[in-house]
Short mmCIF file of C-alpha atoms in Angstrom, two decimals:
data_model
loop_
_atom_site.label_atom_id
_atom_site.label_comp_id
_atom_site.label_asym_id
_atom_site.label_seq_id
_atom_site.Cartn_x
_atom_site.Cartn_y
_atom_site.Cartn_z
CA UNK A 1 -11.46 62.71 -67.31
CA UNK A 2 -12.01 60.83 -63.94
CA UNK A 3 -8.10 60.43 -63.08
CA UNK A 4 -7.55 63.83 -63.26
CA UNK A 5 -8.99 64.78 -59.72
CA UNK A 6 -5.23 66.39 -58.82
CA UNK A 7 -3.42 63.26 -58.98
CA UNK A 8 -0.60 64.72 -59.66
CA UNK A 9 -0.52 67.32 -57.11
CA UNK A 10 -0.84 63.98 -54.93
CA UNK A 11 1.75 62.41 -56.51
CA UNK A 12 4.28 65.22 -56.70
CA UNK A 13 3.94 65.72 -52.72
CA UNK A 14 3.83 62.19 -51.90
CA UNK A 15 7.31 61.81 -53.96
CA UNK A 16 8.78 64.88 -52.15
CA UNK A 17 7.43 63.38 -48.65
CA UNK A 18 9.06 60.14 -49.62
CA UNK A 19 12.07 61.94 -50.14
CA UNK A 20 12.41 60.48 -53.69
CA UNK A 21 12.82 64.38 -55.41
CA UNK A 22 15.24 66.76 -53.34
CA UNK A 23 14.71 69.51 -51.55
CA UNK A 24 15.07 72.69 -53.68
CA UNK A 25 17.28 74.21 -50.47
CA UNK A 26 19.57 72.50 -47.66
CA UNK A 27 18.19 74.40 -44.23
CA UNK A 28 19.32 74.10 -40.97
CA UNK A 29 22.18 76.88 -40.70
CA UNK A 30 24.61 77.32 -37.73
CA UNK A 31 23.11 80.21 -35.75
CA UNK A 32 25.77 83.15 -36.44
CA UNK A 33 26.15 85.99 -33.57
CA UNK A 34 29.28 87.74 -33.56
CA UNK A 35 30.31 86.33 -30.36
CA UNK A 36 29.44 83.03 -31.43
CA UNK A 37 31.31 83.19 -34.95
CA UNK A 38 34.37 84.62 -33.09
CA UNK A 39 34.66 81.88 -30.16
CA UNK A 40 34.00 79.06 -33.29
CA UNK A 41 36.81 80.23 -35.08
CA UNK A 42 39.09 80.14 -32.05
CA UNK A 43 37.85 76.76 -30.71
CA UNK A 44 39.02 75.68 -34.47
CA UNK A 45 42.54 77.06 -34.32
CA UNK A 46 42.71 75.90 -30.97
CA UNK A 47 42.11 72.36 -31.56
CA UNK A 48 43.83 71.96 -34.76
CA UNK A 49 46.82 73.33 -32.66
CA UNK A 50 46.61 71.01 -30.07
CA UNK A 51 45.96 68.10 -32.47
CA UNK A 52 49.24 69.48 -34.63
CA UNK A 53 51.25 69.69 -31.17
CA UNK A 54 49.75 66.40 -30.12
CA UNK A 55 50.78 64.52 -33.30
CA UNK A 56 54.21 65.72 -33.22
CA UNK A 57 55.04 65.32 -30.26
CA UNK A 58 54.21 61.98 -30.05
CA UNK A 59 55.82 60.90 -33.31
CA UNK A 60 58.90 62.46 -32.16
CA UNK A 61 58.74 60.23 -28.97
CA UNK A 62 58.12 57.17 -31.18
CA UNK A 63 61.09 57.92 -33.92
CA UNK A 64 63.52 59.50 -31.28
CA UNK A 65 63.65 62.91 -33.54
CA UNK A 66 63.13 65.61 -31.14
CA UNK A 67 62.64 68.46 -31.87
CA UNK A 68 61.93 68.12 -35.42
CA UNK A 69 58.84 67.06 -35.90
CA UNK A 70 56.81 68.44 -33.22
CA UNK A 71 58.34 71.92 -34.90
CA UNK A 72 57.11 70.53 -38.13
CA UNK A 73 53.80 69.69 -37.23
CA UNK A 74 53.41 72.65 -34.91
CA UNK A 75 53.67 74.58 -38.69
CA UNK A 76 51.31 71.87 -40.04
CA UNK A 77 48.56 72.76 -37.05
CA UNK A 78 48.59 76.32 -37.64
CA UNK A 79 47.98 75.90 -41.39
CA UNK A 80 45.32 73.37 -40.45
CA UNK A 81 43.77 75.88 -37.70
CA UNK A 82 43.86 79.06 -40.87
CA UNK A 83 42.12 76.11 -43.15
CA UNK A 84 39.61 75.39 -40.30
CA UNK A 85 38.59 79.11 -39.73
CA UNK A 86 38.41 79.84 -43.84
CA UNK A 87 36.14 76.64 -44.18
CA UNK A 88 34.24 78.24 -41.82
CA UNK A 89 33.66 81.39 -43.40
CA UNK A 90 33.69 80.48 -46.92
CA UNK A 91 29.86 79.09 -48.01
CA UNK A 92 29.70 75.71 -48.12
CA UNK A 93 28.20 75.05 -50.83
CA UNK A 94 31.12 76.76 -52.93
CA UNK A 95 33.58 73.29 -53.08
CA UNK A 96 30.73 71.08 -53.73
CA UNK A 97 29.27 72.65 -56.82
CA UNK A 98 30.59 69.66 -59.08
CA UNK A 99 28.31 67.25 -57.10
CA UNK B 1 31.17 76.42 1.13
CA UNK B 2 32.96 79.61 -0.76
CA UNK B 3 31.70 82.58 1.57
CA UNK B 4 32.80 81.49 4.63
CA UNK B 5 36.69 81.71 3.60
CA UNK B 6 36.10 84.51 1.98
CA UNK B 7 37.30 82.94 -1.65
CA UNK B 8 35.61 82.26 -5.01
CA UNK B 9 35.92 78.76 -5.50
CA UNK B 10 34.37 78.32 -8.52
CA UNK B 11 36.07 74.77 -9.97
CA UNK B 12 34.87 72.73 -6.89
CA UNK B 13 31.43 72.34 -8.26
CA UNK B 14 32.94 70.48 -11.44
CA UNK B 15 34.86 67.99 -8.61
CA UNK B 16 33.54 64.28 -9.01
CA UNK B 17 32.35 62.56 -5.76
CA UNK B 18 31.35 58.80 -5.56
CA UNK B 19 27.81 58.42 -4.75
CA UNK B 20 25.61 55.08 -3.64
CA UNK B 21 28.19 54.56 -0.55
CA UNK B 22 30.89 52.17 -0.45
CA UNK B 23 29.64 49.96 -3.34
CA UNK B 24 29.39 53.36 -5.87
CA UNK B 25 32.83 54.03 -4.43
CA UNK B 26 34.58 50.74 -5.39
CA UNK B 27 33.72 50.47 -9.03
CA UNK B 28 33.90 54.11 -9.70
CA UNK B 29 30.41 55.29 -10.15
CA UNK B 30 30.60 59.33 -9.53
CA UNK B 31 27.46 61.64 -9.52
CA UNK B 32 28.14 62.37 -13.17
CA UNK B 33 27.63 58.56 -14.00
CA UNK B 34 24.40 59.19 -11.66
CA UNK B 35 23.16 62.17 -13.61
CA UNK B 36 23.77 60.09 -17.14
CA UNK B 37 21.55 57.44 -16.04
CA UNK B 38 19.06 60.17 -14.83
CA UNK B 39 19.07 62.08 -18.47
CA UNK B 40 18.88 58.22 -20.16
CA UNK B 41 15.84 57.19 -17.82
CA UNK B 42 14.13 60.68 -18.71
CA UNK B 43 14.67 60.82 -22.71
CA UNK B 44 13.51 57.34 -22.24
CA UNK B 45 10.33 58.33 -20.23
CA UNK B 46 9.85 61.24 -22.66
CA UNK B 47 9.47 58.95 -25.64
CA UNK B 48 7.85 56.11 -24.28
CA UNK B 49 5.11 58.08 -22.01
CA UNK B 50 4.72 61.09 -24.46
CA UNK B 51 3.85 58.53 -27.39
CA UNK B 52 2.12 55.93 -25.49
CA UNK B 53 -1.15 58.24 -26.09
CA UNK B 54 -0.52 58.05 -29.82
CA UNK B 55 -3.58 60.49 -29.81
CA UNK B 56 -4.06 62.64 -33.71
CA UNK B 57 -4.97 65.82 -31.20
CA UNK B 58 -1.37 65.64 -29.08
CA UNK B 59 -1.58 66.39 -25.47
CA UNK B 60 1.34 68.63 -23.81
CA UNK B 61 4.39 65.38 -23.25
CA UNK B 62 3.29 64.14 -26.58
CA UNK B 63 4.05 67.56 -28.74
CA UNK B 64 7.30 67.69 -26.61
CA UNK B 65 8.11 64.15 -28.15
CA UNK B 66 7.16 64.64 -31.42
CA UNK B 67 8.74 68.01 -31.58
CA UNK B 68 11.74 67.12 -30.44
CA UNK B 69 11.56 64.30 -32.86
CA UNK B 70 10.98 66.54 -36.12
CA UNK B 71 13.13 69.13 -35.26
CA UNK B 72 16.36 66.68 -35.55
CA UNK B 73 14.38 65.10 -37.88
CA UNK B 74 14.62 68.33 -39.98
CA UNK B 75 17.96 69.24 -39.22
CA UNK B 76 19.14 66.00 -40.32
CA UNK B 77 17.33 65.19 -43.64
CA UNK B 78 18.39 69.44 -44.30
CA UNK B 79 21.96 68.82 -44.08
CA UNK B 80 22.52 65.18 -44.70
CA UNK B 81 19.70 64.83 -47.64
CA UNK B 82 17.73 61.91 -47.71
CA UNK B 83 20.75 58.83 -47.09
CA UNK B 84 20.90 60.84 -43.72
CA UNK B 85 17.55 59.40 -42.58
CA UNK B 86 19.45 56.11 -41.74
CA UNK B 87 21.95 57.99 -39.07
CA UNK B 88 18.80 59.87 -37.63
CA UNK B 89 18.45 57.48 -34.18
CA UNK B 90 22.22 58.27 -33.95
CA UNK B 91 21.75 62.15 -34.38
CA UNK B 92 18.66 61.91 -32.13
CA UNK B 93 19.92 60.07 -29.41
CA UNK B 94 23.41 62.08 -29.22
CA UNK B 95 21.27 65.46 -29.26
CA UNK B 96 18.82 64.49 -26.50
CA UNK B 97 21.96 63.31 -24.13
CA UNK B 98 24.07 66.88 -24.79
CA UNK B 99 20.73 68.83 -23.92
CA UNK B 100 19.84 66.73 -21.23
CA UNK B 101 23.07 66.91 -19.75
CA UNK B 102 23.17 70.51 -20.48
CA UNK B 103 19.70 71.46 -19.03
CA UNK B 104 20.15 68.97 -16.05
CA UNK B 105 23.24 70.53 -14.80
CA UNK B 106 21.29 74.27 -14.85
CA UNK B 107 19.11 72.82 -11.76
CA UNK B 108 20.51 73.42 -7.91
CA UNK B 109 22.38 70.81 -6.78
CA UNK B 110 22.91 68.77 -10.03
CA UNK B 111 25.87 68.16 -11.53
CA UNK B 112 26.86 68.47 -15.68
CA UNK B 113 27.94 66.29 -16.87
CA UNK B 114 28.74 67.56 -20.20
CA UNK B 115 30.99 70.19 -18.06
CA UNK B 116 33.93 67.20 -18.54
CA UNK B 117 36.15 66.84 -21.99
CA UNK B 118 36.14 63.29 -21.07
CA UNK B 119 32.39 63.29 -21.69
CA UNK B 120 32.50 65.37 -24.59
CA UNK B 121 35.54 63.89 -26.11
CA UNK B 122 34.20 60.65 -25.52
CA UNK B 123 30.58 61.53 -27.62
CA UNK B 124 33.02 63.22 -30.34
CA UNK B 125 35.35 59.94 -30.52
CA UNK B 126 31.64 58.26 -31.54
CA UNK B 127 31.09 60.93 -33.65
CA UNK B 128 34.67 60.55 -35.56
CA UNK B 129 35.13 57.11 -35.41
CA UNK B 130 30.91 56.76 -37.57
CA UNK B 131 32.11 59.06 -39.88
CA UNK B 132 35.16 57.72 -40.23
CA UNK B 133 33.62 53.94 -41.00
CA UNK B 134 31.06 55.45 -42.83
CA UNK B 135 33.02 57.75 -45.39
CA UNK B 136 35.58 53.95 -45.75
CA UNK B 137 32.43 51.76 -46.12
CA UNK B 138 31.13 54.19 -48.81
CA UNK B 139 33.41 55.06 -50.72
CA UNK B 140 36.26 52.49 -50.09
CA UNK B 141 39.83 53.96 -51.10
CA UNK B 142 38.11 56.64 -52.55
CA UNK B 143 37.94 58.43 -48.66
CA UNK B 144 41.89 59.55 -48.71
CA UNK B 145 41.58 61.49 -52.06
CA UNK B 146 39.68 63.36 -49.24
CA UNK B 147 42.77 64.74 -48.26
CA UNK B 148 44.14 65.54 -51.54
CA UNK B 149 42.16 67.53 -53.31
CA UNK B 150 41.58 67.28 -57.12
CA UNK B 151 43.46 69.67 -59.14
CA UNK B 152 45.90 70.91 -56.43
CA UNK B 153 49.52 70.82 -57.73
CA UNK B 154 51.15 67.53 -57.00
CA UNK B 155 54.57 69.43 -55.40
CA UNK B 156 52.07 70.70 -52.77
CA UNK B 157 51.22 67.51 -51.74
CA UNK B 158 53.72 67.12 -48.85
CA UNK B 159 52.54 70.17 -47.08
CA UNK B 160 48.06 69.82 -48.39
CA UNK B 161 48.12 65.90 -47.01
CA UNK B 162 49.63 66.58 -43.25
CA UNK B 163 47.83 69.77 -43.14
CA UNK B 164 44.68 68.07 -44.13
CA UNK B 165 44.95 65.19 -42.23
CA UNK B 166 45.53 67.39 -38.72
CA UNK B 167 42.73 68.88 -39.79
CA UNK B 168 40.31 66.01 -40.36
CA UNK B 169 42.03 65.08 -37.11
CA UNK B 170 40.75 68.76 -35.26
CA UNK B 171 37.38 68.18 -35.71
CA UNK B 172 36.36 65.92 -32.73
CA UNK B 173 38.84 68.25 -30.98
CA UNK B 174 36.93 71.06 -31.49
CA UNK B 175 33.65 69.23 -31.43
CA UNK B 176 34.29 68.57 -27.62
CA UNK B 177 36.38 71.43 -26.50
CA UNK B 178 33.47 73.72 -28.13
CA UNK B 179 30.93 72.52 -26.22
CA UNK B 180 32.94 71.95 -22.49
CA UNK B 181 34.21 75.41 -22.90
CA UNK B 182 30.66 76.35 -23.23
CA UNK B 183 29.22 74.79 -20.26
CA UNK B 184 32.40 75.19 -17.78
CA UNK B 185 32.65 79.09 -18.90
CA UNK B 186 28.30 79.50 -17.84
CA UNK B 187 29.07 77.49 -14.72
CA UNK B 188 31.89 79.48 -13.16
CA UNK B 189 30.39 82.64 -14.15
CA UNK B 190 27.12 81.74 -12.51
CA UNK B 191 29.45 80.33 -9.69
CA UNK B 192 31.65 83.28 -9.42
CA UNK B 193 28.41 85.58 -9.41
CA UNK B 194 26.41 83.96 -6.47
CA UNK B 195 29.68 83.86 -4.90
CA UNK B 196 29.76 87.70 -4.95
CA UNK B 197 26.08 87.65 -3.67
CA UNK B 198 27.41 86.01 -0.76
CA UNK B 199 30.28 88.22 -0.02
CA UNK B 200 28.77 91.43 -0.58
CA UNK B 201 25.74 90.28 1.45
CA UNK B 202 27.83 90.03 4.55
CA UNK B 203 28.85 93.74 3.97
CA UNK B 204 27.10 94.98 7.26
CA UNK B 205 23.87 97.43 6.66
CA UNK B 206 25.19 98.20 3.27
CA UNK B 207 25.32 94.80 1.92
CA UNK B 208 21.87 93.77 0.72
CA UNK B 209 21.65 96.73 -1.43
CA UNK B 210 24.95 96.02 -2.87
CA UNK B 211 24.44 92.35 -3.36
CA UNK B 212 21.24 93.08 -5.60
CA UNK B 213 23.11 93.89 -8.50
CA UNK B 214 25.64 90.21 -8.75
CA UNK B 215 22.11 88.92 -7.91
CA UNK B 216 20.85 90.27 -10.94
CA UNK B 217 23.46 89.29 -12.74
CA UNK B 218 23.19 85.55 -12.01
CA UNK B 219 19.29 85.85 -12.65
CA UNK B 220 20.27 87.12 -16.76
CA UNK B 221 23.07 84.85 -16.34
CA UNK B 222 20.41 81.95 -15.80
CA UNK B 223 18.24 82.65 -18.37
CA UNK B 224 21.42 83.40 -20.71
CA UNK B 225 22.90 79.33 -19.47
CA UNK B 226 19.24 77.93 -20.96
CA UNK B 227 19.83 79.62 -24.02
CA UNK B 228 23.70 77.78 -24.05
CA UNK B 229 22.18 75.00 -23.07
CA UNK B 230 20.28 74.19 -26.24
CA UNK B 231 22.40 76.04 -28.71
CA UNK B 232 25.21 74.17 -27.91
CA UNK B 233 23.31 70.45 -27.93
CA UNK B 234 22.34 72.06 -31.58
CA UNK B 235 25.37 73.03 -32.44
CA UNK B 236 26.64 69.50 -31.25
CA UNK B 237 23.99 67.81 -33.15
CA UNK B 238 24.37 70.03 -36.77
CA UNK B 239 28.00 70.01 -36.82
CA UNK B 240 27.41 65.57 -36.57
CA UNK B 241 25.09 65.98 -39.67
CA UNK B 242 27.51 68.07 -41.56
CA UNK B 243 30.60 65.41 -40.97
CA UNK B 244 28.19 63.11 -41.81
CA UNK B 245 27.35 64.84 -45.12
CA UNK B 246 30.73 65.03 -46.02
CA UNK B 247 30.97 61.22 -44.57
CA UNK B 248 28.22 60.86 -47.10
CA UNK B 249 28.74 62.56 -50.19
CA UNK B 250 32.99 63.34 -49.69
CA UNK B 251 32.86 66.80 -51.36
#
């Protein structure tokens, strides 16, 4: 037959360079040293501590509660901070099997 | 400025100073604004001078376009998927500032300016605030079952929404404090190192013979800060593409 000079082959990789199949694999990891996996996981329970702190604190100033909630929220931060670090360490693609 | 008291002063160098005279003092504009507009005018210059051959055979500026185009190219179409081609200018453009910034500051004499939270913070306030309007545009009321996950038991709720929500609320946090850490930490240890130089040059006979080794130091220390540099403008730019993927596809 005349059509069949690979047109397929041309098709399939003109479909995958348009993007309209998937990629078999997502690439693009974050680069994982030990020091670099370490000082991740403590900018994470760092921030989620200050954003805890942060929240409380200023709700407490805006309802006139203190010390309640910043207490409450400091709790709140560290569980958000453990969250963060286990996110980090479990594989991604674990929650999102469903999609 | 440091050797001749006889201290480290290693924070000085991270001290903002008007520049252009009296007219750069009155509205503000500080060597960090300066060194913006420099890393602006050269991503620009990259672009525009490295493609304005448009040759198949790329000379040497043109490769360094185009490569630094695929590569976040790549990284975003890997961890977005394909609807990530659309935030690609955004990815592209916050990448090239961070490394600019990043690499700039490594030369004598320059500032960096991605050595400030208000910087950072400011690029990861963009970075929130897209995925925040993009995850609401997409998905509508659909974007807070993000922070209550299917299945969970409904008496957790109390403690799984505030918990979630501080830490939806961490992330440009810890997008900006990440990468200011990074680039304040290589600057005082650099700082702190030629500082030693310095000091334990002026150690009579015995001094330049000492002073070799915080020399040699600095010189690993260098070469370590280019590394930094462009790991952290990645890690800047990948962590954007995986908010945005969650943005995207809310997991």
């Amino acid at each position: 037959m005349a059509e069949d000079d690979g047109f397929e082959q041309r098709l399939r990789q003109a479909r995958a360079r348009q993007g309209m199949d998937p990629p078999p694999g997502r690439k693009g990891a974050l680069p994982a040293s030990g020091w670099g996996i370490g000082f991740r996981a403590g900018v994470e329970v760092v921030s989620a501590l200050i954003v805890g702190v942060a929240a409380g604190w200023f709700l407490d100033r805006w309802l006139g509660t203190w010390p309640w909630l910043f207490l409450l929220f400091f709790v709140f931060g560290s569980v958000a901070g453990v969250m963060n670090v286990y996110r980090l360490f479990s594989p991604r693609g674990a929650a999102r099997k469903q999609d | 400025m440091a050797a001749e008291t006889g201290t480290i002063d290693a924070l000085s160098q991270f001290q903002l100073t008007p520049v252009l005279g009296p007219v750069g003092a009155a509205v503000g504009f500080s060597q960090s604004n300066a060194h913006m507009l420099l890393a602006a005018g050269l991503i620009t210059a990259l672009i525009m001078f490295g493609m304005s051959a448009r040759a198949v055979v790329p000379g040497r500026l043109q490769s360094l376009a185009e490569a630094s185009y695929e590569f976040v190219h790549d990284l975003v179409v890997g961890q977005v998927g394909d609807e990530g081609k659309r935030f690609f200018p955004f990815v592209f453009t916050l990448f090239m500032f961070v490394l600019f910034g990043n690499m700039l500051g490594l030369f004598p004499y320059a500032f960096t300016y991605t050595s400030h939270i208000a910087v950072t913070f400011g690029l990861a306030a963009i970075v929130f605030v897209l995925i925040t309007v993009v995850a609401l545009s997409l998905h509508g009321r659909k974007f807070f079952g993000y922070f209550f996950p299917e299945g969970a038991p409904l008496w957790l709720a109390p403690i799984i929404i505030p918990v979630e929500i501080v830490s939806y609320l961490s992330r440009p946090v810890s997008l900006s404090i990440r990468l200011f850490a990074n680039m304040v930490a290589g600057h005082v240890m650099l700082k702190v190192f030629a500082t030693f130089v310095v000091l334990l040059g002026g150690l009579g006979a015995i001094g330049p013979l000492v002073a070799v080794l915080p020399l040699s130091v600095n010189i690993a220390l260098v070469g370590f800060e280019v590394l930094v540099a462009f790991l952290q403008a990645y890690v800047f730019a990948i962590l954007t593409s995986i908010y945005l993927h969650d943005a995207v596809h809310l997991h």
